[in-house]
Amino acid sequence: PTGFAVAPSRSELDPDIWAFIGRDVYSWDTSNNDWDIGTEPQAIDLFYKNGVEFGVNVVAPAWYGGSDLSEVPLKYIYKEPTSATWTVSTEAEGAFKYMTKGRNSSGNEILWGGFGVADTGINVDGAHNDSTTTLALNANPSGTIAVNDIILVSGPGYRETMLVTAISSSNVTVIRGYGCTAAAHSDTDDVFLYQPHVVRSSSDPTNSGSWSSAVAIGEDDHPITGVVFDGDTDTLLVTKTDGVYSYTTDGQVRNITPLFRQFGNDQNFIGAYSWNNHILLPLGTGGLLDLNYAELTLKNLSFSIVAPDQTALHGVIVAMHGDPVNLFALLHDTSSDPE
């Protein structure tokens, strides 16, 4: 399993438990104590992460599992309480890598999505080989795509990220294979905005709802690695490879850990977790920091310090969870192959 979800029950008082295994969804059958496979939401090489309960629904982000641009966000799925199946988002902005629940300035519950891919509604006009640097589009992208944006062309299996350097009428000049291998693209292939540094919010993530405009958190060359909400201050904390950023209800964005600007790591803070007024931050090279947001101080809780002789515990923290009393951490054993 790559994730689990707790959803309101359709028949009993106890909630339904779901497990995500690859692109399949399974529900726990209490009558025979076994997992029952459900209807496959998307027939794509992907996997789902933990579901987020939001109102009466539960929402689960999807990550691409193929070899081209692996772990790029795909359309999230959600489950309504009376439905036996999961529904795929049809929103143009309905693809996020990370999600969390918070509140807006009015005190209303909202869902945050970070590291997004948005469908521009624009398509490639004609076939293009793997070296063409001027792409013809079927519409003028001005107002939707800007210089220095990263675009994602084609669907899963054939996707390529490109950096936009100029826009002229319905043509965009790009740097090909921007962080990936250049590929050929067919007529009418979709064009997406690849936004690893933005967050959006929604008060209704179903297909009847909508998402807010994108809010840029830092620069796009430092991707988001997690989103955590601090309920005491109604502040969204966005972890990125170069630090932890705060986004407050009045719209201010601030890097509250500038020391990581020179010490970034592409795995920094993945699996960040809020527990009992502690913001716990795993480091990409191994180790754990405790961020006190109220005082903006960091405490090193790395196992290499608190358990120096237990070298098997000095690896990267993969995931964390907890209850009101206990905190649980899943660690990579340093003696085993990280793959």
mmCIF file of C-alpha atoms in Angstrom:
data_model
loop_
_atom_site.group_PDB
_atom_site.id
_atom_site.type_symbol
_atom_site.label_atom_id
_atom_site.label_comp_id
_atom_site.label_asym_id
_atom_site.label_seq_id
_atom_site.Cartn_x
_atom_site.Cartn_y
_atom_site.Cartn_z
ATOM 1 C CA PRO A 1 0.000 0.000 0.000
ATOM 2 C CA THR A 2 1.065 3.549 -0.757
ATOM 3 C CA GLY A 3 -1.706 5.102 1.306
ATOM 4 C CA PHE A 4 -4.827 4.581 3.362
ATOM 5 C CA ALA A 5 -8.077 6.476 3.880
ATOM 6 C CA VAL A 6 -10.780 6.604 6.529
ATOM 7 C CA ALA A 7 -14.197 7.438 5.050
ATOM 8 C CA PRO A 8 -17.714 7.752 6.512
ATOM 9 C CA SER A 9 -19.467 4.387 6.508
ATOM 10 C CA ARG A 10 -22.233 3.703 3.993
ATOM 11 C CA SER A 11 -23.962 1.132 6.188
ATOM 12 C CA GLU A 12 -22.730 1.132 9.798
ATOM 13 C CA LEU A 13 -21.517 3.462 12.518
ATOM 14 C CA ASP A 14 -17.857 2.481 12.127
ATOM 15 C CA PRO A 15 -15.980 4.221 9.284
ATOM 16 C CA ASP A 16 -14.875 2.476 6.117
ATOM 17 C CA ILE A 17 -11.155 1.757 5.818
ATOM 18 C CA TRP A 18 -9.560 1.921 2.364
ATOM 19 C CA ALA A 19 -6.096 0.877 1.179
ATOM 20 C CA PHE A 20 -4.455 2.131 -2.016
ATOM 21 C CA ILE A 21 -2.246 -0.426 -3.761
ATOM 22 C CA GLY A 22 -0.913 0.819 -7.068
ATOM 23 C CA ARG A 23 -3.876 2.144 -9.044
ATOM 24 C CA ASP A 24 -6.323 -0.140 -7.226
ATOM 25 C CA VAL A 25 -8.484 0.708 -4.214
ATOM 26 C CA TYR A 26 -9.439 -1.838 -1.558
ATOM 27 C CA SER A 27 -11.982 -1.607 1.256
ATOM 28 C CA TRP A 28 -11.799 -3.588 4.493
ATOM 29 C CA ASP A 29 -14.597 -6.168 4.733
ATOM 30 C CA THR A 30 -15.506 -6.717 8.390
ATOM 31 C CA SER A 31 -17.634 -9.769 7.556
ATOM 32 C CA ASN A 32 -14.629 -11.868 6.550
ATOM 33 C CA ASN A 33 -11.691 -9.720 7.741
ATOM 34 C CA ASP A 34 -10.266 -9.314 4.262
ATOM 35 C CA TRP A 35 -9.686 -6.609 1.657
ATOM 36 C CA ASP A 36 -12.202 -6.290 -1.209
ATOM 37 C CA ILE A 37 -10.991 -4.698 -4.436
ATOM 38 C CA GLY A 38 -13.080 -1.754 -5.612
ATOM 39 C CA THR A 39 -13.675 -0.088 -8.954
ATOM 40 C CA GLU A 40 -10.405 1.227 -10.386
ATOM 41 C CA PRO A 41 -10.668 5.049 -10.525
ATOM 42 C CA GLN A 42 -7.980 5.641 -13.185
ATOM 43 C CA ALA A 43 -6.417 3.168 -15.627
ATOM 44 C CA ILE A 44 -2.992 4.820 -15.482
ATOM 45 C CA ASP A 45 0.335 3.756 -13.999
ATOM 46 C CA LEU A 46 -0.056 5.636 -10.713
ATOM 47 C CA PHE A 47 -0.400 5.282 -6.973
ATOM 48 C CA TYR A 48 -2.430 7.149 -4.370
ATOM 49 C CA LYS A 49 -1.242 8.722 -1.124
ATOM 50 C CA ASN A 50 -3.107 8.982 2.193
ATOM 51 C CA GLY A 51 -6.615 10.360 1.981
ATOM 52 C CA VAL A 52 -7.505 13.654 3.674
ATOM 53 C CA GLU A 53 -10.907 13.838 5.359
ATOM 54 C CA PHE A 54 -12.643 17.038 4.309
ATOM 55 C CA GLY A 55 -16.222 17.637 5.359
ATOM 56 C CA VAL A 56 -18.191 14.477 4.593
ATOM 57 C CA ASN A 57 -15.792 13.468 1.809
ATOM 58 C CA VAL A 58 -12.241 12.162 1.694
ATOM 59 C CA VAL A 59 -9.719 13.240 -0.948
ATOM 60 C CA ALA A 60 -6.570 11.366 -2.034
ATOM 61 C CA PRO A 61 -3.786 12.753 -4.259
ATOM 62 C CA ALA A 62 -2.370 10.630 -7.092
ATOM 63 C CA TRP A 63 1.283 10.376 -8.157
ATOM 64 C CA TYR A 64 2.394 9.080 -11.549
ATOM 65 C CA GLY A 65 4.285 5.789 -11.333
ATOM 66 C CA GLY A 66 5.828 5.580 -14.820
ATOM 67 C CA SER A 67 9.462 6.048 -15.747
ATOM 68 C CA ASP A 68 8.952 9.341 -17.601
ATOM 69 C CA LEU A 69 8.643 12.140 -15.014
ATOM 70 C CA SER A 70 7.900 9.762 -12.165
ATOM 71 C CA GLU A 71 5.912 11.039 -9.185
ATOM 72 C CA VAL A 72 4.394 13.978 -11.081
ATOM 73 C CA PRO A 73 0.911 14.668 -9.641
ATOM 74 C CA LEU A 74 -2.099 13.332 -11.540
ATOM 75 C CA LYS A 75 -5.815 13.947 -10.970
ATOM 76 C CA TYR A 76 -6.820 13.396 -7.357
ATOM 77 C CA ILE A 77 -9.744 11.185 -6.405
ATOM 78 C CA TYR A 78 -12.441 11.743 -3.819
ATOM 79 C CA LYS A 79 -15.135 9.637 -2.216
ATOM 80 C CA GLU A 80 -18.562 10.851 -1.206
ATOM 81 C CA PRO A 81 -20.173 9.166 1.827
ATOM 82 C CA THR A 82 -23.041 7.500 -0.055
ATOM 83 C CA SER A 83 -20.902 6.251 -2.930
ATOM 84 C CA ALA A 84 -19.237 2.834 -3.138
ATOM 85 C CA THR A 85 -16.685 4.162 -5.652
ATOM 86 C CA TRP A 86 -14.091 6.901 -5.890
ATOM 87 C CA THR A 87 -14.556 9.813 -8.305
ATOM 88 C CA VAL A 88 -11.741 11.367 -10.356
ATOM 89 C CA SER A 89 -11.443 15.151 -10.301
ATOM 90 C CA THR A 90 -12.415 16.897 -13.530
ATOM 91 C CA GLU A 91 -11.136 20.297 -12.370
ATOM 92 C CA ALA A 92 -8.435 21.872 -14.533
ATOM 93 C CA GLU A 93 -6.401 22.377 -11.340
ATOM 94 C CA GLY A 94 -7.275 18.936 -9.948
ATOM 95 C CA ALA A 95 -3.756 17.491 -9.693
ATOM 96 C CA PHE A 96 -1.713 18.047 -6.528
ATOM 97 C CA LYS A 97 1.122 16.146 -4.952
ATOM 98 C CA TYR A 98 0.358 17.184 -1.369
ATOM 99 C CA MET A 99 -2.860 18.080 0.453
ATOM 100 C CA THR A 100 -3.809 19.234 3.924
ATOM 101 C CA LYS A 101 -6.824 20.684 5.710
ATOM 102 C CA GLY A 102 -6.900 24.152 7.251
ATOM 103 C CA ARG A 103 -9.005 27.289 7.745
ATOM 104 C CA ASN A 104 -9.241 30.591 5.920
ATOM 105 C CA SER A 105 -9.381 34.124 7.346
ATOM 106 C CA SER A 106 -13.124 33.712 7.970
ATOM 107 C CA GLY A 107 -12.556 30.586 10.042
ATOM 108 C CA ASN A 108 -14.066 28.304 7.402
ATOM 109 C CA GLU A 109 -12.536 24.910 6.686
ATOM 110 C CA ILE A 110 -10.616 24.726 3.403
ATOM 111 C CA LEU A 111 -8.481 22.170 1.623
ATOM 112 C CA TRP A 112 -4.983 23.123 0.509
ATOM 113 C CA GLY A 113 -3.171 21.563 -2.421
ATOM 114 C CA GLY A 114 0.550 22.016 -3.075
ATOM 115 C CA PHE A 115 2.819 21.166 -6.044
ATOM 116 C CA GLY A 116 0.207 21.311 -8.766
ATOM 117 C CA VAL A 117 -0.281 20.573 -12.438
ATOM 118 C CA ALA A 118 -3.001 22.610 -14.150
ATOM 119 C CA ASP A 119 -4.555 21.993 -17.565
ATOM 120 C CA THR A 120 -4.272 25.193 -19.627
ATOM 121 C CA GLY A 121 -6.957 24.109 -22.112
ATOM 122 C CA ILE A 122 -4.411 24.795 -24.872
ATOM 123 C CA ASN A 123 -3.077 22.134 -27.235
ATOM 124 C CA VAL A 124 -0.081 21.595 -29.476
ATOM 125 C CA ASP A 125 -0.872 22.533 -33.088
ATOM 126 C CA GLY A 126 0.810 19.957 -35.312
ATOM 127 C CA ALA A 127 3.488 17.339 -34.681
ATOM 128 C CA HIS A 128 6.840 18.349 -33.171
ATOM 129 C CA ASN A 129 10.034 16.320 -32.994
ATOM 130 C CA ASP A 130 12.343 16.085 -29.990
ATOM 131 C CA SER A 131 14.521 19.055 -30.971
ATOM 132 C CA THR A 132 12.056 21.762 -32.068
ATOM 133 C CA THR A 133 12.431 24.786 -29.804
ATOM 134 C CA THR A 134 9.422 26.740 -31.128
ATOM 135 C CA LEU A 135 6.108 25.090 -30.368
ATOM 136 C CA ALA A 136 2.991 26.019 -32.320
ATOM 137 C CA LEU A 137 -0.162 26.093 -30.196
ATOM 138 C CA ASN A 138 -3.831 26.155 -31.168
ATOM 139 C CA ALA A 139 -4.453 29.378 -29.223
ATOM 140 C CA ASN A 140 -2.595 32.428 -27.976
ATOM 141 C CA PRO A 141 -1.287 31.460 -24.528
ATOM 142 C CA SER A 142 -0.777 35.030 -23.262
ATOM 143 C CA GLY A 143 -2.594 35.415 -19.975
ATOM 144 C CA THR A 144 -2.304 31.693 -19.269
ATOM 145 C CA ILE A 145 1.378 30.949 -19.840
ATOM 146 C CA ALA A 146 4.166 33.403 -19.057
ATOM 147 C CA VAL A 147 7.891 33.592 -19.749
ATOM 148 C CA ASN A 148 9.831 31.470 -17.211
ATOM 149 C CA ASP A 149 6.837 29.201 -16.655
ATOM 150 C CA ILE A 150 7.411 25.460 -16.852
ATOM 151 C CA ILE A 151 4.990 23.675 -19.157
ATOM 152 C CA LEU A 152 4.217 19.980 -19.296
ATOM 153 C CA VAL A 153 3.352 18.654 -22.754
ATOM 154 C CA SER A 154 1.423 15.439 -23.568
ATOM 155 C CA GLY A 155 -0.084 12.798 -21.310
ATOM 156 C CA PRO A 156 1.467 10.191 -19.005
ATOM 157 C CA GLY A 157 3.986 8.011 -20.799
ATOM 158 C CA TYR A 158 5.048 10.738 -23.243
ATOM 159 C CA ARG A 159 5.342 13.799 -21.063
ATOM 160 C CA GLU A 160 8.096 16.371 -21.186
ATOM 161 C CA THR A 161 8.758 19.497 -19.128
ATOM 162 C CA MET A 162 9.912 22.607 -20.974
ATOM 163 C CA LEU A 163 10.972 26.073 -19.826
ATOM 164 C CA VAL A 164 9.235 28.912 -21.666
ATOM 165 C CA THR A 165 11.675 31.637 -22.762
ATOM 166 C CA ALA A 166 9.487 33.678 -25.153
ATOM 167 C CA ILE A 167 5.890 33.989 -26.367
ATOM 168 C CA SER A 168 4.862 35.307 -29.762
ATOM 169 C CA SER A 169 1.257 35.079 -30.903
ATOM 170 C CA SER A 170 0.408 31.356 -30.767
ATOM 171 C CA ASN A 171 4.021 30.209 -30.582
ATOM 172 C CA VAL A 172 6.175 29.611 -27.517
ATOM 173 C CA THR A 173 9.945 29.345 -27.519
ATOM 174 C CA VAL A 174 11.131 26.742 -25.042
ATOM 175 C CA ILE A 175 14.146 24.947 -23.641
ATOM 176 C CA ARG A 176 13.517 21.266 -24.352
ATOM 177 C CA GLY A 177 13.905 18.428 -21.905
ATOM 178 C CA TYR A 178 13.992 20.759 -18.907
ATOM 179 C CA GLY A 179 15.012 18.253 -16.258
ATOM 180 C CA CYS A 180 13.860 15.276 -18.336
ATOM 181 C CA THR A 181 14.387 13.647 -21.726
ATOM 182 C CA ALA A 182 12.998 15.460 -24.776
ATOM 183 C CA ALA A 183 10.281 13.561 -26.672
ATOM 184 C CA ALA A 184 8.251 13.856 -29.869
ATOM 185 C CA HIS A 185 4.727 15.273 -29.526
ATOM 186 C CA SER A 186 1.652 14.768 -31.666
ATOM 187 C CA ASP A 187 -0.966 17.160 -32.946
ATOM 188 C CA THR A 188 -3.555 18.203 -30.287
ATOM 189 C CA ASP A 189 -1.415 16.993 -27.359
ATOM 190 C CA ASP A 190 -2.395 18.813 -24.163
ATOM 191 C CA VAL A 191 -0.312 21.577 -22.601
ATOM 192 C CA PHE A 192 -0.234 21.880 -18.803
ATOM 193 C CA LEU A 193 1.320 24.311 -16.348
ATOM 194 C CA TYR A 194 3.834 22.465 -14.199
ATOM 195 C CA GLN A 195 3.868 24.347 -10.886
ATOM 196 C CA PRO A 196 5.967 22.593 -8.238
ATOM 197 C CA HIS A 197 6.077 25.786 -6.140
ATOM 198 C CA VAL A 198 2.406 26.845 -5.932
ATOM 199 C CA VAL A 199 -0.493 26.233 -3.551
ATOM 200 C CA ARG A 200 -4.226 26.540 -4.136
ATOM 201 C CA SER A 201 -7.229 26.201 -1.852
ATOM 202 C CA SER A 202 -10.791 24.934 -2.197
ATOM 203 C CA SER A 203 -13.884 24.865 -0.010
ATOM 204 C CA ASP A 204 -15.395 22.178 -2.270
ATOM 205 C CA PRO A 205 -12.931 19.784 -3.969
ATOM 206 C CA THR A 206 -15.702 17.795 -5.680
ATOM 207 C CA ASN A 207 -16.403 18.261 -9.368
ATOM 208 C CA SER A 208 -19.078 20.787 -8.422
ATOM 209 C CA GLY A 209 -16.496 23.006 -6.717
ATOM 210 C CA SER A 210 -13.464 24.989 -7.772
ATOM 211 C CA TRP A 211 -9.909 25.897 -6.762
ATOM 212 C CA SER A 212 -8.417 29.306 -6.045
ATOM 213 C CA SER A 213 -5.814 31.060 -8.151
ATOM 214 C CA ALA A 214 -2.270 29.807 -7.693
ATOM 215 C CA VAL A 215 -0.112 31.342 -4.972
ATOM 216 C CA ALA A 216 3.623 31.104 -5.648
ATOM 217 C CA ILE A 217 5.698 29.997 -2.662
ATOM 218 C CA GLY A 218 9.294 30.844 -3.468
ATOM 219 C CA GLU A 219 10.781 29.850 -6.821
ATOM 220 C CA ASP A 220 9.858 26.952 -9.092
ATOM 221 C CA ASP A 221 13.372 25.479 -9.038
ATOM 222 C CA HIS A 222 12.782 24.534 -5.381
ATOM 223 C CA PRO A 223 9.781 22.168 -5.369
ATOM 224 C CA ILE A 224 7.286 21.795 -2.557
ATOM 225 C CA THR A 225 7.854 18.656 -0.488
ATOM 226 C CA GLY A 226 4.879 18.953 1.862
ATOM 227 C CA VAL A 227 2.102 21.139 3.267
ATOM 228 C CA VAL A 228 1.278 21.336 6.989
ATOM 229 C CA PHE A 229 -1.308 23.556 8.681
ATOM 230 C CA ASP A 230 -0.659 25.208 12.036
ATOM 231 C CA GLY A 231 -4.100 25.389 13.625
ATOM 232 C CA ASP A 232 -3.088 27.750 16.429
ATOM 233 C CA THR A 233 -2.193 30.561 14.032
ATOM 234 C CA ASP A 234 -4.192 29.568 10.920
ATOM 235 C CA THR A 235 -0.898 29.491 9.024
ATOM 236 C CA LEU A 236 -0.076 27.195 6.132
ATOM 237 C CA LEU A 237 3.484 25.901 6.415
ATOM 238 C CA VAL A 238 4.918 24.855 3.064
ATOM 239 C CA THR A 239 8.055 22.755 3.115
ATOM 240 C CA LYS A 240 10.346 23.051 0.101
ATOM 241 C CA THR A 241 13.740 21.694 -0.770
ATOM 242 C CA ASP A 242 15.302 25.023 0.306
ATOM 243 C CA GLY A 243 13.388 25.654 3.533
ATOM 244 C CA VAL A 244 10.057 26.032 5.299
ATOM 245 C CA TYR A 245 7.779 28.864 4.171
ATOM 246 C CA SER A 246 4.783 30.356 5.952
ATOM 247 C CA TYR A 247 1.679 31.554 4.134
ATOM 248 C CA THR A 248 -0.616 33.513 6.438
ATOM 249 C CA THR A 249 -4.273 34.406 5.997
ATOM 250 C CA ASP A 250 -3.310 37.976 5.031
ATOM 251 C CA GLY A 251 -1.361 36.643 2.047
ATOM 252 C CA GLN A 252 2.210 37.042 3.302
ATOM 253 C CA VAL A 253 4.823 34.507 2.175
ATOM 254 C CA ARG A 254 8.027 34.171 4.190
ATOM 255 C CA ASN A 255 10.909 31.714 4.345
ATOM 256 C CA ILE A 256 11.182 31.086 8.080
ATOM 257 C CA THR A 257 14.255 28.829 7.797
ATOM 258 C CA PRO A 258 16.658 30.816 5.569
ATOM 259 C CA LEU A 259 19.600 28.666 6.732
ATOM 260 C CA PHE A 260 18.486 25.990 4.225
ATOM 261 C CA ARG A 261 18.931 28.288 1.227
ATOM 262 C CA GLN A 262 22.542 27.111 0.979
ATOM 263 C CA PHE A 263 21.906 23.590 2.272
ATOM 264 C CA GLY A 264 18.960 22.383 0.223
ATOM 265 C CA ASN A 265 18.263 18.758 -0.549
ATOM 266 C CA ASP A 266 15.709 17.375 -2.982
ATOM 267 C CA GLN A 267 14.333 15.132 -0.195
ATOM 268 C CA ASN A 268 14.202 17.765 2.541
ATOM 269 C CA PHE A 269 11.103 17.690 4.779
ATOM 270 C CA ILE A 270 9.249 14.978 2.839
ATOM 271 C CA GLY A 271 6.829 13.479 5.353
ATOM 272 C CA ALA A 272 6.660 16.620 7.539
ATOM 273 C CA TYR A 273 4.128 16.111 10.297
ATOM 274 C CA SER A 274 2.280 18.288 12.803
ATOM 275 C CA TRP A 275 1.928 16.616 16.218
ATOM 276 C CA ASN A 276 1.017 18.122 19.612
ATOM 277 C CA ASN A 277 2.120 21.655 18.648
ATOM 278 C CA HIS A 278 5.330 20.332 17.121
ATOM 279 C CA ILE A 279 6.152 20.723 13.427
ATOM 280 C CA LEU A 280 8.441 17.758 12.757
ATOM 281 C CA LEU A 281 10.745 18.039 9.758
ATOM 282 C CA PRO A 282 12.660 15.011 8.379
ATOM 283 C CA LEU A 283 15.897 15.926 6.601
ATOM 284 C CA GLY A 284 16.802 14.528 3.204
ATOM 285 C CA THR A 285 20.191 13.346 4.404
ATOM 286 C CA GLY A 286 18.775 11.741 7.546
ATOM 287 C CA GLY A 287 17.775 13.372 10.791
ATOM 288 C CA LEU A 288 14.785 15.147 12.309
ATOM 289 C CA LEU A 289 14.141 18.757 13.337
ATOM 290 C CA ASP A 290 11.439 20.067 15.667
ATOM 291 C CA LEU A 291 10.209 23.496 14.518
ATOM 292 C CA ASN A 292 8.618 25.737 17.134
ATOM 293 C CA TYR A 293 6.627 28.033 14.885
ATOM 294 C CA ALA A 294 5.605 30.410 17.678
ATOM 295 C CA GLU A 295 9.244 31.158 18.546
ATOM 296 C CA LEU A 296 10.805 30.291 15.151
ATOM 297 C CA THR A 297 13.349 28.000 16.755
ATOM 298 C CA LEU A 298 14.656 24.608 15.642
ATOM 299 C CA LYS A 299 15.628 21.687 17.881
ATOM 300 C CA ASN A 300 17.618 18.756 16.538
ATOM 301 C CA LEU A 301 15.900 15.465 17.419
ATOM 302 C CA SER A 302 17.958 13.307 15.053
ATOM 303 C CA PHE A 303 18.453 9.709 16.159
ATOM 304 C CA SER A 304 22.187 10.172 15.565
ATOM 305 C CA ILE A 305 22.053 12.513 18.593
ATOM 306 C CA VAL A 306 19.400 10.956 20.851
ATOM 307 C CA ALA A 307 20.459 7.366 20.059
ATOM 308 C CA PRO A 308 24.061 7.634 18.839
ATOM 309 C CA ASP A 309 24.821 3.914 19.233
ATOM 310 C CA GLN A 310 21.772 2.731 17.282
ATOM 311 C CA THR A 311 23.307 3.350 13.858
ATOM 312 C CA ALA A 312 20.540 1.429 12.048
ATOM 313 C CA LEU A 313 18.168 4.256 13.094
ATOM 314 C CA HIS A 314 20.273 7.036 11.593
ATOM 315 C CA GLY A 315 18.687 6.818 8.139
ATOM 316 C CA VAL A 316 16.048 8.946 6.476
ATOM 317 C CA ILE A 317 12.609 9.137 8.114
ATOM 318 C CA VAL A 318 10.115 7.955 5.501
ATOM 319 C CA ALA A 319 6.821 8.755 7.244
ATOM 320 C CA MET A 320 5.359 9.818 10.589
ATOM 321 C CA HIS A 321 2.009 9.565 12.306
ATOM 322 C CA GLY A 322 0.699 9.668 15.830
ATOM 323 C CA ASP A 323 -2.095 9.707 18.370
ATOM 324 C CA PRO A 324 -2.539 12.122 21.287
ATOM 325 C CA VAL A 325 0.140 10.302 23.284
ATOM 326 C CA ASN A 326 2.476 8.528 20.873
ATOM 327 C CA LEU A 327 4.474 9.564 17.826
ATOM 328 C CA PHE A 328 5.400 6.886 15.279
ATOM 329 C CA ALA A 329 8.220 7.171 12.748
ATOM 330 C CA LEU A 330 8.996 4.867 9.843
ATOM 331 C CA LEU A 331 12.753 4.847 9.320
ATOM 332 C CA HIS A 332 14.924 3.578 6.525
ATOM 333 C CA ASP A 333 17.431 1.105 7.971
ATOM 334 C CA THR A 334 20.878 2.421 7.078
ATOM 335 C CA SER A 335 22.163 -1.125 6.606
ATOM 336 C CA SER A 336 19.749 -1.868 3.750
ATOM 337 C CA ASP A 337 19.632 -0.767 0.110
ATOM 338 C CA PRO A 338 17.659 2.512 -0.153
ATOM 339 C CA GLU A 339 15.964 1.173 -3.292
#
